[in-house]
Amino acid sequence: MIATKAAKTRQFIIEKTAPIFNRNGYTGTSLSDITEATGLTKGAMYGNFKNKEELALEAFNYIVKYQMDEIRNIIHEVASPLAKLFAITNFHRSYYKRYIGFGGCPLLNVGVDANHTNPALFKQVKYVVDKLQGSIASIIEEGIFKGEIRDDINAMKYGTRIFSLIEGAIFTSVISRDEDCLLDMMNHIDKMIQVELQV
């Protein structure tokens, strides 16, 4: 299916503004920031989106999908559940260098920014967080089923724990402008997998 000119323009706006919303936040991104990044007029913005809130939501969805597609492709390359968990930590070892230009993790940036200012955007962040925690838990459950992970493990608890450790380390590395915290935490999670989860 060939995209229409309107659909191409809409996608162009989303791609150009996603890093800006991620760096500046919803409230910190002005209409002039958007028009400057896209080279389009205010009329073009409102011709493609109802308001800034709709554009911010679409920009968030775009940047999250971009990052999640990368990690999903990596995970699908390995069959073993344990190998998938290690693939997740390995992916995040290069996260800082790859995504610092985008302003860091959109879940952290947008979640904090939208918590009290944009209920629709915050709801979408929570949905993605729940989905990611659930995805890690599903890998652990698969590992239990295949006999790679201990059967007394609470999959959801560890899914939440691993996700939280990763997000916390990303936050610290971005704030300190130093990837060492993220690298160290991935080593810590690997050890936790080996000691606490692996049969």
XYZ file of C-alpha atoms in Angstrom, residues 15-86:
72
model
C 10.177 11.406 13.119
C 11.535 14.950 13.352
C 9.833 15.805 16.626
C 10.274 12.509 18.517
C 13.846 13.282 19.688
C 12.788 16.827 20.649
C 9.890 15.656 22.817
C 12.186 13.035 24.328
C 14.856 15.602 25.227
C 12.652 18.560 26.196
C 9.538 16.830 27.494
C 5.932 17.563 26.614
C 5.696 20.882 28.428
C 9.211 21.935 27.432
C 8.595 21.462 23.702
C 7.109 24.566 22.120
C 5.305 24.903 18.818
C 8.241 26.938 17.545
C 10.565 24.005 18.396
C 8.331 21.796 16.271
C 8.109 24.177 13.306
C 11.863 24.797 13.406
C 12.659 21.070 13.405
C 10.267 20.278 10.571
C 10.507 23.450 8.495
C 6.702 23.429 8.338
C 4.166 26.027 9.400
C 1.863 25.952 12.432
C -0.991 25.382 10.012
C 0.726 22.235 8.726
C 1.028 20.970 12.301
C -2.644 21.424 13.056
C -3.575 20.113 9.633
C -2.016 16.766 10.566
C -2.593 16.606 14.342
C -5.465 17.800 16.520
C -3.088 19.339 19.042
C 0.356 19.069 20.595
C -0.844 16.296 22.893
C -1.700 14.044 19.954
C 1.664 14.734 18.306
C 3.521 14.036 21.578
C 1.713 10.703 21.945
C 2.532 9.677 18.363
C 6.160 10.789 18.800
C 6.460 8.719 21.982
C 4.970 5.651 20.291
C 7.375 6.072 17.372
C 10.562 6.326 19.419
C 9.546 3.451 21.737
C 8.690 1.219 18.776
C 12.040 2.069 17.152
C 13.935 0.963 20.253
C 11.756 -2.046 21.044
C 11.965 -3.362 17.481
C 15.747 -3.445 17.859
C 15.710 -5.483 21.025
C 12.871 -7.718 19.753
C 14.928 -8.624 16.679
C 17.924 -9.499 18.848
C 15.854 -11.684 21.185
C 14.253 -13.550 18.292
C 17.706 -14.587 17.054
C 18.154 -16.920 20.058
C 15.949 -19.823 21.119
C 17.062 -20.393 24.710
C 15.175 -18.344 27.348
C 18.385 -17.876 29.337
C 20.147 -16.663 26.193
C 17.278 -14.187 25.656
C 17.792 -12.723 29.127
C 21.508 -12.332 28.451
